[in-house]
């Protein structure tokens, strides 16, 4: 579990560097981060991971 969070942390750092170099990707990545944030909130409330993921990816 801890390794998973570490991988997420590293990938977020990489995404941050990409955002700084390519501003046109900023909108896409910010919507992705918003999606992941709402997914994390949904995971804390409920345990239906696939339902939350499909709601997030298919609005």
mmCIF file of C-alpha atoms in Angstrom:
data_model
loop_
_atom_site.group_PDB
_atom_site.id
_atom_site.type_symbol
_atom_site.label_atom_id
_atom_site.label_comp_id
_atom_site.label_asym_id
_atom_site.label_seq_id
_atom_site.Cartn_x
_atom_site.Cartn_y
_atom_site.Cartn_z
ATOM 1 C CA UNK A 1 0.000 0.000 0.000
ATOM 2 C CA UNK A 2 2.793 2.396 0.880
ATOM 3 C CA UNK A 3 4.611 1.687 -2.384
ATOM 4 C CA UNK A 4 1.426 2.550 -4.286
ATOM 5 C CA UNK A 5 1.259 5.985 -2.659
ATOM 6 C CA UNK A 6 4.958 6.529 -3.370
ATOM 7 C CA UNK A 7 4.409 5.724 -7.048
ATOM 8 C CA UNK A 8 1.477 8.142 -7.162
ATOM 9 C CA UNK A 9 3.677 10.819 -5.568
ATOM 10 C CA UNK A 10 6.451 10.285 -8.109
ATOM 11 C CA UNK A 11 4.061 10.338 -11.048
ATOM 12 C CA UNK A 12 2.495 13.554 -9.752
ATOM 13 C CA UNK A 13 5.962 15.156 -9.635
ATOM 14 C CA UNK A 14 6.568 14.082 -13.232
ATOM 15 C CA UNK A 15 3.181 15.457 -14.271
ATOM 16 C CA UNK A 16 4.017 18.733 -12.552
ATOM 17 C CA UNK A 17 7.240 19.033 -14.579
ATOM 18 C CA UNK A 18 5.320 18.267 -17.769
ATOM 19 C CA UNK A 19 2.743 20.934 -16.869
ATOM 20 C CA UNK A 20 5.490 23.513 -16.399
ATOM 21 C CA UNK A 21 7.082 22.700 -19.761
ATOM 22 C CA UNK A 22 3.904 22.269 -21.811
ATOM 23 C CA UNK A 23 1.229 24.752 -20.706
ATOM 24 C CA UNK A 24 -1.320 23.438 -23.229
ATOM 25 C CA UNK A 25 -1.450 20.175 -21.259
ATOM 26 C CA UNK A 26 -2.340 22.066 -18.094
ATOM 27 C CA UNK A 27 -6.098 21.934 -18.713
ATOM 28 C CA UNK A 28 -6.065 18.201 -19.418
ATOM 29 C CA UNK A 29 -3.949 17.412 -16.366
ATOM 30 C CA UNK A 30 -5.921 19.691 -14.074
ATOM 31 C CA UNK A 31 -9.150 17.956 -15.094
ATOM 32 C CA UNK A 32 -7.428 14.626 -14.491
ATOM 33 C CA UNK A 33 -6.290 15.711 -11.020
ATOM 34 C CA UNK A 34 -9.835 16.901 -10.275
ATOM 35 C CA UNK A 35 -11.132 13.516 -11.410
ATOM 36 C CA UNK A 36 -8.654 11.695 -9.168
ATOM 37 C CA UNK A 37 -9.518 13.960 -6.245
ATOM 38 C CA UNK A 38 -13.244 13.300 -6.534
ATOM 39 C CA UNK A 39 -12.520 9.595 -6.972
ATOM 40 C CA UNK A 40 -10.498 9.592 -3.750
ATOM 41 C CA UNK A 41 -13.336 11.336 -1.897
ATOM 42 C CA UNK A 42 -15.791 8.775 -3.255
ATOM 43 C CA UNK A 43 -13.513 5.943 -2.152
ATOM 44 C CA UNK A 44 -13.533 7.278 1.396
ATOM 45 C CA UNK A 45 -17.340 7.411 1.375
ATOM 46 C CA UNK A 46 -18.130 4.201 -0.493
ATOM 47 C CA UNK A 47 -16.352 1.068 -1.621
ATOM 48 C CA UNK A 48 -17.756 0.848 -5.144
ATOM 49 C CA UNK A 49 -14.496 1.646 -6.908
ATOM 50 C CA UNK A 50 -15.566 0.758 -10.439
ATOM 51 C CA UNK A 51 -18.812 2.710 -10.094
ATOM 52 C CA UNK A 52 -16.954 5.813 -8.928
ATOM 53 C CA UNK A 53 -14.355 5.450 -11.666
ATOM 54 C CA UNK A 54 -16.974 5.113 -14.380
ATOM 55 C CA UNK A 55 -18.846 8.135 -13.018
ATOM 56 C CA UNK A 56 -15.647 10.153 -13.092
ATOM 57 C CA UNK A 57 -14.438 9.124 -16.535
ATOM 58 C CA UNK A 58 -17.875 9.131 -18.175
ATOM 59 C CA UNK A 59 -19.739 12.207 -16.960
#
